[in-house]
Short mmCIF file of C-alpha atoms in Angstrom, two decimals:
data_model
loop_
_atom_site.label_atom_id
_atom_site.label_comp_id
_atom_site.label_asym_id
_atom_site.label_seq_id
_atom_site.Cartn_x
_atom_site.Cartn_y
_atom_site.Cartn_z
CA MET A 1 0.20 -0.05 0.09
CA ASP A 2 1.06 3.36 -0.91
CA THR A 3 1.97 5.65 2.27
CA GLU A 4 -0.37 8.31 0.81
CA GLU A 5 -3.01 6.29 0.81
CA PHE A 6 -2.42 4.68 4.22
CA ARG A 7 -4.76 6.55 6.48
CA LEU A 8 -5.88 5.66 10.04
CA PRO A 9 -9.19 7.69 10.51
CA ARG A 10 -10.48 6.16 13.34
CA SER A 11 -7.21 5.65 15.23
CA ARG A 12 -6.64 9.35 14.67
CA GLN A 13 -10.05 10.07 16.57
CA ALA A 14 -9.35 7.70 19.28
CA ASN A 15 -5.84 9.16 19.87
CA GLU A 16 -7.49 12.74 20.29
CA ARG A 17 -9.77 10.84 22.80
CA LEU A 18 -6.68 9.25 24.79
CA HIS A 19 -5.10 12.88 24.91
CA ALA A 20 -8.05 14.39 26.53
CA VAL A 21 -8.12 12.08 29.70
CA ILE A 22 -4.57 10.53 29.68
CA PRO A 23 -1.62 12.56 30.04
CA GLY A 24 0.73 11.85 27.21
CA GLY A 25 -2.37 10.01 25.25
CA ALA A 26 -1.06 6.60 26.98
CA HIS A 27 0.13 4.67 30.02
CA THR A 28 3.66 4.18 28.82
CA TYR A 29 5.69 7.21 27.14
CA ALA A 30 7.26 4.88 24.60
CA LYS A 31 3.59 3.85 23.20
CA GLY A 32 3.02 7.36 22.79
CA ASP A 33 1.54 8.75 19.41
CA ASP A 34 4.85 10.94 19.39
CA GLN A 35 6.76 7.83 18.86
CA TYR A 36 4.93 7.17 15.33
CA PRO A 37 4.96 9.29 12.19
CA GLU A 38 1.91 11.82 12.59
CA HIS A 39 -1.49 10.85 12.33
CA LEU A 40 -0.07 7.28 11.76
CA ALA A 41 -0.33 5.88 15.47
CA PRO A 42 -2.62 2.79 15.25
CA VAL A 43 -5.00 2.23 18.39
CA ILE A 44 -4.99 -1.40 19.10
CA SER A 45 -8.49 -3.30 18.77
CA HIS A 46 -6.93 -6.78 19.26
CA GLY A 47 -4.23 -9.45 18.94
CA HIS A 48 -3.57 -12.95 18.61
CA GLY A 49 -0.11 -14.58 18.13
CA ALA A 50 2.24 -12.31 16.44
CA HIS A 51 -0.40 -10.18 14.78
CA VAL A 52 -2.41 -7.27 15.92
CA TRP A 53 -5.57 -5.43 14.62
CA ASP A 54 -6.12 -1.74 14.81
CA ILE A 55 -9.66 0.01 15.10
CA ASP A 56 -9.54 0.77 11.41
CA GLY A 57 -9.42 -2.74 10.66
CA ASN A 58 -5.60 -2.89 9.49
CA ARG A 59 -3.63 -5.87 10.52
CA TYR A 60 0.02 -5.85 11.27
CA ILE A 61 2.72 -8.29 12.14
CA GLU A 62 3.99 -6.58 15.69
CA TYR A 63 7.46 -6.87 16.95
CA GLY A 64 8.88 -5.48 20.29
CA SER A 65 4.95 -6.65 21.85
CA GLY A 66 4.12 -4.97 25.11
CA LEU A 67 7.58 -3.31 25.12
CA ARG A 68 9.57 -6.95 24.94
CA SER A 69 6.93 -8.22 27.36
CA VAL A 70 4.89 -10.32 24.88
CA SER A 71 7.64 -12.87 23.83
CA LEU A 72 5.23 -16.16 23.45
CA GLY A 73 2.78 -14.08 21.50
CA HIS A 74 -0.51 -12.54 22.34
CA ALA A 75 -3.03 -14.80 23.73
CA HIS A 76 -1.01 -17.67 24.19
CA PRO A 77 -3.18 -20.61 25.00
CA ARG A 78 -1.01 -22.07 27.87
CA VAL A 79 -0.58 -18.84 29.84
CA THR A 80 -4.05 -17.65 29.01
CA GLU A 81 -5.79 -20.73 30.55
CA ALA A 82 -3.45 -20.88 33.51
CA ALA A 83 -4.72 -17.29 34.30
CA ARG A 84 -8.24 -18.03 33.44
CA ARG A 85 -8.15 -21.29 36.10
CA GLU A 86 -7.26 -18.77 38.97
CA LEU A 87 -9.74 -16.04 37.90
CA ASP A 88 -12.45 -18.45 38.74
CA ARG A 89 -10.93 -19.03 42.45
CA GLY A 90 -10.28 -15.31 43.56
CA SER A 91 -7.66 -12.83 42.55
CA ASN A 92 -6.34 -11.53 46.08
CA PHE A 93 -6.95 -12.65 49.55
CA VAL A 94 -6.04 -11.32 53.28
CA ARG A 95 -3.44 -13.98 53.72
CA PRO A 96 -0.99 -15.42 51.08
CA SER A 97 -2.53 -17.81 48.56
CA ILE A 98 -0.87 -21.50 47.92
CA VAL A 99 -0.02 -19.90 44.32
CA GLU A 100 2.42 -17.51 45.77
CA VAL A 101 4.64 -20.21 47.04
CA GLU A 102 4.52 -22.46 44.12
CA ALA A 103 4.96 -19.46 41.91
CA ALA A 104 8.51 -18.38 44.05
CA GLU A 105 9.59 -21.97 43.90
CA ARG A 106 9.25 -22.23 40.04
CA PHE A 107 11.07 -19.28 39.57
CA LEU A 108 13.80 -20.24 41.82
CA ALA A 109 13.81 -23.54 40.21
CA THR A 110 14.01 -21.29 36.88
CA VAL A 111 16.53 -18.98 38.22
CA PRO A 112 18.54 -21.24 40.40
CA THR A 113 21.25 -18.43 41.06
CA ALA A 114 18.81 -16.94 43.30
CA GLU A 115 17.75 -17.81 46.95
CA MET A 116 14.65 -15.83 47.39
CA VAL A 117 12.29 -13.88 45.52
CA LYS A 118 9.47 -11.21 45.98
CA PHE A 119 6.97 -10.35 43.15
CA ALA A 120 5.72 -6.96 42.49
CA LYS A 121 3.82 -5.63 39.25
CA ASN A 122 6.33 -3.18 37.54
CA GLY A 123 9.93 -3.41 36.78
CA SER A 124 10.49 0.20 38.88
CA ASP A 125 9.03 -1.55 42.08
CA VAL A 126 11.79 -4.27 42.08
CA THR A 127 14.54 -2.20 40.86
CA THR A 128 13.71 0.61 43.46
CA ALA A 129 13.32 -1.99 46.16
CA ALA A 130 16.75 -3.37 45.01
CA VAL A 131 18.29 0.09 45.54
CA ARG A 132 16.80 0.49 48.80
CA LEU A 133 17.88 -2.77 50.32
CA ALA A 134 21.38 -2.13 49.19
CA ARG A 135 21.30 0.95 50.59
CA ALA A 136 20.36 -0.37 53.82
CA VAL A 137 22.82 -3.47 54.01
CA THR A 138 25.54 -1.36 53.21
CA GLY A 139 24.55 2.08 55.02
CA ARG A 140 25.98 4.02 52.18
CA PRO A 141 23.92 6.34 50.37
CA ARG A 142 24.93 6.73 46.60
CA VAL A 143 23.56 4.51 43.82
CA ALA A 144 25.66 3.94 40.41
CA ILE A 145 23.90 3.23 37.57
CA CYS A 146 25.23 2.11 34.06
CA GLY A 147 25.23 5.73 32.01
CA ASP A 148 24.72 3.58 28.75
CA HIS A 149 21.53 1.95 29.47
CA PRO A 150 18.37 3.98 28.97
CA PHE A 151 15.97 3.36 31.68
CA PHE A 152 15.94 1.77 35.25
CA SER A 153 12.99 2.99 37.09
CA VAL A 154 10.22 5.55 37.04
CA ASP A 155 11.38 6.66 40.66
CA ASP A 156 13.41 9.85 41.44
CA TRP A 157 16.90 8.13 41.87
CA PHE A 158 16.80 7.52 38.16
CA ILE A 159 14.72 10.02 36.48
CA GLY A 160 16.43 12.77 38.11
CA THR A 161 19.14 11.87 35.72
CA THR A 162 17.45 12.10 32.61
CA PRO A 163 16.02 15.05 30.47
CA MET A 164 12.82 14.59 32.02
CA SER A 165 13.93 15.48 35.51
CA ALA A 166 10.95 18.10 36.50
CA GLY A 167 9.86 17.84 40.01
CA ILE A 168 12.65 15.85 41.15
CA PRO A 169 15.05 17.82 44.07
CA ALA A 170 18.71 18.22 43.19
CA ALA A 171 19.80 16.69 46.41
CA THR A 172 18.13 13.32 45.00
CA THR A 173 19.82 13.36 41.64
CA GLU A 174 23.13 14.13 43.43
CA LEU A 175 23.17 10.66 44.93
CA THR A 176 23.13 9.10 41.42
CA VAL A 177 26.69 8.45 39.73
CA ALA A 178 27.30 7.01 36.31
CA PHE A 179 29.78 4.63 35.16
CA PRO A 180 30.28 3.38 31.46
CA TYR A 181 29.38 -0.11 30.15
CA GLY A 182 32.31 -2.34 29.43
CA ASP A 183 34.93 -0.14 31.24
CA LEU A 184 36.25 -1.70 34.51
CA ALA A 185 38.85 1.09 34.96
CA ALA A 186 36.42 3.78 34.58
CA THR A 187 34.16 1.83 37.05
CA GLU A 188 37.13 1.38 39.99
CA ALA A 189 37.94 5.02 39.36
CA LEU A 190 34.17 6.02 40.24
CA LEU A 191 34.25 3.44 43.23
CA ASN A 192 37.59 5.19 44.30
CA ARG A 193 36.28 8.90 43.84
CA TYR A 194 33.46 8.22 46.26
CA VAL A 195 34.92 5.41 48.41
CA GLY A 196 32.93 3.97 51.04
CA GLU A 197 29.76 5.64 49.62
CA ILE A 198 28.40 3.78 46.76
CA ALA A 199 25.86 1.09 48.00
CA CYS A 200 25.43 -0.79 44.70
CA LEU A 201 26.24 -0.95 41.11
CA ILE A 202 22.90 -1.42 38.92
CA LEU A 203 23.19 -2.31 35.26
CA GLU A 204 21.78 -4.46 32.52
CA PRO A 205 24.02 -7.54 32.16
CA ALA A 206 23.91 -7.17 28.49
CA GLY A 207 22.49 -4.75 25.90
CA HIS A 208 23.06 -4.22 22.16
CA THR A 209 26.49 -5.89 22.20
CA GLU A 210 27.93 -8.52 24.21
CA PRO A 211 29.73 -8.18 27.40
CA PRO A 212 33.39 -7.91 26.85
CA PRO A 213 35.44 -11.08 28.17
CA GLY A 214 35.81 -11.11 31.77
CA TYR A 215 33.56 -7.59 32.37
CA LEU A 216 30.73 -9.14 34.23
CA ALA A 217 33.09 -11.18 36.22
CA GLY A 218 35.19 -8.12 36.54
CA LEU A 219 32.46 -6.11 38.16
CA ARG A 220 31.77 -8.82 40.47
CA GLU A 221 35.32 -8.51 41.75
CA LEU A 222 35.29 -5.05 41.95
CA ALA A 223 31.78 -4.85 43.94
CA ASP A 224 33.09 -7.48 46.66
CA ARG A 225 36.26 -5.35 46.96
CA TYR A 226 34.44 -2.23 47.64
CA GLY A 227 31.79 -3.64 49.60
CA CYS A 228 28.84 -2.57 47.24
CA VAL A 229 26.10 -4.68 46.13
CA LEU A 230 26.00 -5.84 42.56
CA ILE A 231 22.57 -5.61 40.75
CA PHE A 232 21.56 -7.26 37.51
CA ASP A 233 18.45 -5.41 35.73
CA GLU A 234 17.21 -8.42 33.86
CA MET A 235 13.91 -7.05 32.66
CA ILE A 236 15.09 -7.57 28.95
CA THR A 237 17.72 -10.28 29.37
CA GLY A 238 15.29 -12.43 31.58
CA LEU A 239 13.95 -15.63 29.81
CA ARG A 240 15.19 -14.00 26.35
CA TRP A 241 19.12 -14.35 26.91
CA SER A 242 18.13 -17.84 28.80
CA GLU A 243 15.53 -18.87 31.08
CA ALA A 244 17.90 -17.89 34.12
CA GLY A 245 18.39 -14.80 32.30
CA ALA A 246 21.69 -13.47 31.36
CA GLN A 247 23.25 -14.57 34.98
CA GLY A 248 22.44 -18.08 33.63
CA LEU A 249 24.00 -17.54 30.30
CA TYR A 250 27.47 -15.77 31.23
CA GLY A 251 27.96 -17.77 34.53
CA VAL A 252 28.19 -14.31 36.73
CA VAL A 253 26.05 -14.35 39.95
CA PRO A 254 24.61 -10.65 41.35
CA ASP A 255 23.85 -10.20 44.74
CA LEU A 256 20.13 -9.13 43.69
CA SER A 257 18.57 -9.28 40.22
CA THR A 258 15.19 -8.04 38.82
CA PHE A 259 13.10 -9.54 36.37
CA GLY A 260 9.64 -8.69 34.36
CA LYS A 261 8.51 -8.18 31.02
CA ALA A 262 8.95 -11.57 29.32
CA LEU A 263 7.87 -13.06 32.89
CA GLY A 264 4.22 -12.57 32.38
CA ASN A 265 3.81 -12.69 28.71
CA GLY A 266 1.78 -9.49 28.97
CA PHE A 267 0.32 -9.99 32.43
CA ALA A 268 1.62 -7.76 35.26
CA VAL A 269 4.25 -9.57 37.17
CA SER A 270 7.86 -8.65 38.19
CA ALA A 271 10.31 -10.18 40.76
CA LEU A 272 13.06 -8.97 42.90
CA ALA A 273 15.61 -12.06 43.56
CA GLY A 274 18.60 -12.54 45.01
CA ARG A 275 20.75 -13.82 47.95
CA ARG A 276 18.98 -15.13 51.20
CA GLU A 277 21.40 -12.84 53.35
CA LEU A 278 20.30 -9.94 52.00
CA MET A 279 16.51 -10.58 50.92
CA GLU A 280 15.85 -11.72 54.23
CA ARG A 281 16.33 -8.35 55.74
CA GLY A 282 13.31 -7.36 54.14
CA GLY A 283 11.63 -10.14 56.00
CA LEU A 284 10.82 -11.45 59.63
CA ARG A 285 13.60 -13.77 60.37
CA HIS A 286 16.42 -11.53 61.04
CA SER A 287 17.56 -9.56 64.29
CA GLY A 288 18.39 -6.75 62.46
CA GLU A 289 16.60 -3.51 61.73
CA ARG A 290 13.84 -4.16 59.25
CA VAL A 291 13.84 -2.90 55.87
CA PHE A 292 10.54 -1.88 54.08
CA LEU A 293 11.34 -4.16 50.66
CA LEU A 294 8.23 -4.78 48.95
CA SER A 295 4.58 -4.51 50.06
CA THR A 296 2.30 -4.05 47.23
CA THR A 297 -1.49 -4.85 47.57
CA HIS A 298 -1.42 -6.62 43.91
CA GLY A 299 1.96 -8.40 44.13
CA ALA A 300 0.42 -11.73 44.85
CA GLU A 301 -2.53 -11.48 42.22
CA THR A 302 -3.20 -15.23 41.68
CA HIS A 303 -3.81 -15.25 37.94
CA SER A 304 -0.61 -13.03 36.95
CA LEU A 305 1.58 -15.55 39.34
CA ALA A 306 -0.05 -18.17 37.40
CA ALA A 307 0.53 -16.74 34.04
CA ALA A 308 4.43 -16.47 35.18
CA MET A 309 4.69 -20.09 35.99
CA ALA A 310 3.28 -20.98 32.59
CA VAL A 311 5.40 -18.87 30.84
CA GLN A 312 8.51 -20.38 32.60
CA THR A 313 6.88 -23.83 31.75
CA THR A 314 6.59 -23.18 28.12
CA TYR A 315 10.20 -21.35 27.90
CA VAL A 316 11.76 -24.67 29.40
CA GLU A 317 9.51 -27.48 27.95
CA GLU A 318 9.67 -25.77 24.40
CA GLY A 319 12.87 -24.28 24.19
CA ILE A 320 11.64 -21.03 23.31
CA THR A 321 14.84 -19.04 23.88
CA ALA A 322 16.14 -21.04 21.01
CA GLN A 323 13.22 -20.17 19.09
CA LEU A 324 13.57 -16.51 19.43
CA HIS A 325 17.21 -16.65 18.46
CA ALA A 326 16.58 -18.46 15.19
CA LEU A 327 13.88 -16.08 14.29
CA GLY A 328 15.60 -13.34 15.10
CA GLU A 329 18.68 -14.47 13.31
CA ARG A 330 16.39 -14.98 10.13
CA LEU A 331 15.09 -11.76 10.36
CA ALA A 332 18.18 -9.81 10.90
CA ALA A 333 19.84 -11.44 7.97
CA GLY A 334 17.14 -10.75 5.84
CA VAL A 335 16.84 -7.35 6.85
CA ARG A 336 20.76 -6.68 6.37
CA ASP A 337 20.42 -8.46 2.72
CA ALA A 338 17.45 -6.15 1.83
CA ALA A 339 19.14 -3.00 2.98
CA ALA A 340 22.40 -3.77 1.29
CA SER A 341 20.53 -4.73 -2.07
CA MET A 342 18.98 -1.38 -2.15
CA GLY A 343 22.05 0.40 -1.51
CA VAL A 344 21.52 1.28 2.29
CA GLY A 345 23.21 -1.34 4.38
CA ASP A 346 25.08 1.37 6.18
CA HIS A 347 21.85 3.59 6.73
CA VAL A 348 19.42 0.74 8.03
CA VAL A 349 21.37 -1.21 10.41
CA VAL A 350 20.10 -4.25 12.64
CA ARG A 351 21.80 -4.52 16.15
CA GLY A 352 21.37 -6.70 19.19
CA ARG A 353 21.10 -10.16 20.29
CA ALA A 354 18.92 -12.25 17.93
CA SER A 355 16.14 -12.25 20.21
CA ASN A 356 16.10 -8.60 21.02
CA LEU A 357 16.86 -6.98 17.80
CA VAL A 358 16.76 -3.06 17.24
CA PHE A 359 17.49 -0.93 14.20
CA ALA A 360 19.33 2.31 13.78
CA THR A 361 18.32 4.91 10.93
CA LEU A 362 21.11 6.83 9.82
CA ASP A 363 21.36 9.70 7.61
CA GLU A 364 23.59 10.66 5.18
CA ASN A 365 26.44 11.43 7.38
CA ARG A 366 25.64 8.23 9.13
CA GLN A 367 24.44 9.84 12.18
CA PRO A 368 21.30 8.79 13.96
CA SER A 369 18.07 10.25 12.33
CA GLN A 370 14.56 10.84 13.45
CA PRO A 371 13.34 12.29 10.27
CA TYR A 372 14.81 9.09 8.61
CA ARG A 373 13.48 6.93 11.47
CA THR A 374 9.91 8.49 10.48
CA LEU A 375 10.10 7.69 6.84
CA PHE A 376 11.26 4.05 7.69
CA LEU A 377 8.30 3.71 9.99
CA ARG A 378 5.63 5.06 7.61
CA GLN A 379 6.69 2.55 5.00
CA LEU A 380 6.29 -0.44 7.39
CA LEU A 381 2.92 0.57 8.72
CA ALA A 382 1.87 1.06 5.27
CA GLY A 383 2.95 -2.62 4.42
CA GLY A 384 1.35 -4.12 7.47
CA VAL A 385 4.56 -4.04 9.89
CA LEU A 386 4.15 -2.50 13.54
CA ALA A 387 7.86 -2.46 14.30
CA PRO A 388 9.28 0.18 16.81
CA SER A 389 11.91 -2.56 17.24
CA PHE A 390 12.45 -5.82 15.41
CA VAL A 391 12.21 -7.59 18.77
CA VAL A 392 10.76 -11.13 17.87
CA SER A 393 8.11 -12.98 19.85
CA SER A 394 8.16 -17.13 19.27
CA ALA A 395 4.62 -16.62 17.52
CA LEU A 396 5.87 -15.54 14.36
CA SER A 397 6.03 -17.67 11.38
CA GLU A 398 8.65 -18.07 8.77
CA ALA A 399 6.05 -16.38 6.59
CA ASP A 400 5.67 -13.30 8.85
CA ILE A 401 9.62 -12.93 8.74
CA ASP A 402 9.63 -13.40 4.79
CA HIS A 403 6.66 -10.89 4.72
CA THR A 404 8.71 -8.25 6.81
CA VAL A 405 11.57 -8.61 4.82
CA ALA A 406 9.81 -7.65 1.90
CA VAL A 407 8.36 -4.66 3.33
CA VAL A 408 11.75 -3.46 4.67
CA ALA A 409 12.94 -4.20 0.79
CA GLN A 410 10.46 -1.77 -0.07
CA ALA A 411 11.16 0.94 2.49
CA CYS A 412 14.82 0.66 1.80
CA ALA A 413 13.85 1.63 -1.94
CA VAL A 414 12.34 4.74 -0.42
CA TYR A 415 15.18 5.19 1.99
CA ARG A 416 17.86 5.14 -1.15
CA LYS A 417 15.48 8.11 -2.96
CA ALA A 418 15.83 10.26 0.08
CA LEU A 419 19.58 9.84 0.49
CA ASP A 420 19.96 10.67 -3.07
CA ALA A 421 18.14 13.60 -2.77
CA GLY A 422 19.76 14.72 0.37
CA ASP A 423 16.28 15.19 1.98
CA PRO A 424 14.13 12.98 3.71
CA THR A 425 11.17 15.63 4.24
CA PRO A 426 9.30 14.77 1.12
CA TRP A 427 8.58 11.31 2.48
CA VAL A 428 8.33 12.30 6.53
CA GLY A 429 4.39 13.03 6.00
CA GLY A 430 4.47 15.58 9.03
CA ARG A 431 7.02 16.39 12.29
CA PRO A 432 9.18 13.42 12.65
CA VAL A 433 8.93 10.92 15.60
CA LYS A 434 10.46 12.11 18.83
CA PRO A 435 12.80 10.82 21.35
CA VAL A 436 10.81 9.47 24.65
CA PHE A 437 13.43 11.19 27.12
CA ARG A 438 12.93 15.00 26.38
CA ARG A 439 13.07 17.85 28.37
CA LEU A 440 10.05 19.87 26.43
CA ALA A 441 6.93 18.25 24.81
#
């Protein structure tokens, strides 16, 4: 379909309704219509497997489903049936349900590097709990975050370091310092600069590139030597790198780790896991000062915990991580070939682990470009591909991948025209898409 013929009138009206009642028009900034070409932000009606339908009746192959959370595909029968069984049995009680211990035992069997686990709803809840626990056990105020990773929490200790820092006192932000990924010497220099002050090192154990040899083990040694807590944010790497996350794949055990996203396949569940000695400080069976670790009304919602158990079982029994890698490798190879064949191989660039692919859109000078991203997204949408990233789900078929590659090839042909013209504006169709983190709306 030509992008000039591609219109979303009902979605456009629904977006206006969304903005009238919801700040930003979405409950997650990364889902906002500013992330899509002007007037081409589909509002979803429903989804099944790797496909979603918008309220205008268009069907799309969807990537990055639920901000990487729906890794088995929408309405996965094993997961929905597990949740449905619990819905008829009650969702929340005045005392723990038996599902809570079953879910905890299942999680710890899947992630054997952890000794205790506590569930919540959002990734931000558990990363902030990990930071609070680290501060409590070390008696230190500062948090060291990996400055190369885009997101850790909605809470002040992190958001104060971003361009969207309005409303956060400087005194809070000053307690957060940053270290670069992959650079042990720079991290040690930071620990020496704030010797005895840093409570924890928190990072994603892997991102768009593999950890340098010995890097994670080196961080483990630094944390031990300087007496701080090593925290792995496994929101993305959890399950997608291996059933036990990056820590299971690379064999480096953090003191604490946090999981979410793929853990529930779209259901709201996250987890803080780690060493018993630390985790029990948030419990009742110790003699020290108590830590308010996690106490959430809906953390033990039965159907979400049942969904998480079904997800973990499915991953292990069906080898889902390997499937994600195979699908991602097929997609990455196809996109790279398509881009190269259209003469834009240096401008449309696929990056990341096969199970967690993203793409970069580069301009004439090979610099990241929001206008070129807008052009690319417009062409994908018109071809029935909804892809803010190329993060795969196991519900994708080889035919889905092949169709995606064909649409990418068409998009790359237009991309080449824009490069030759030296200006993508005629193909952008309005304002360009915008970065999530920016100071002004």
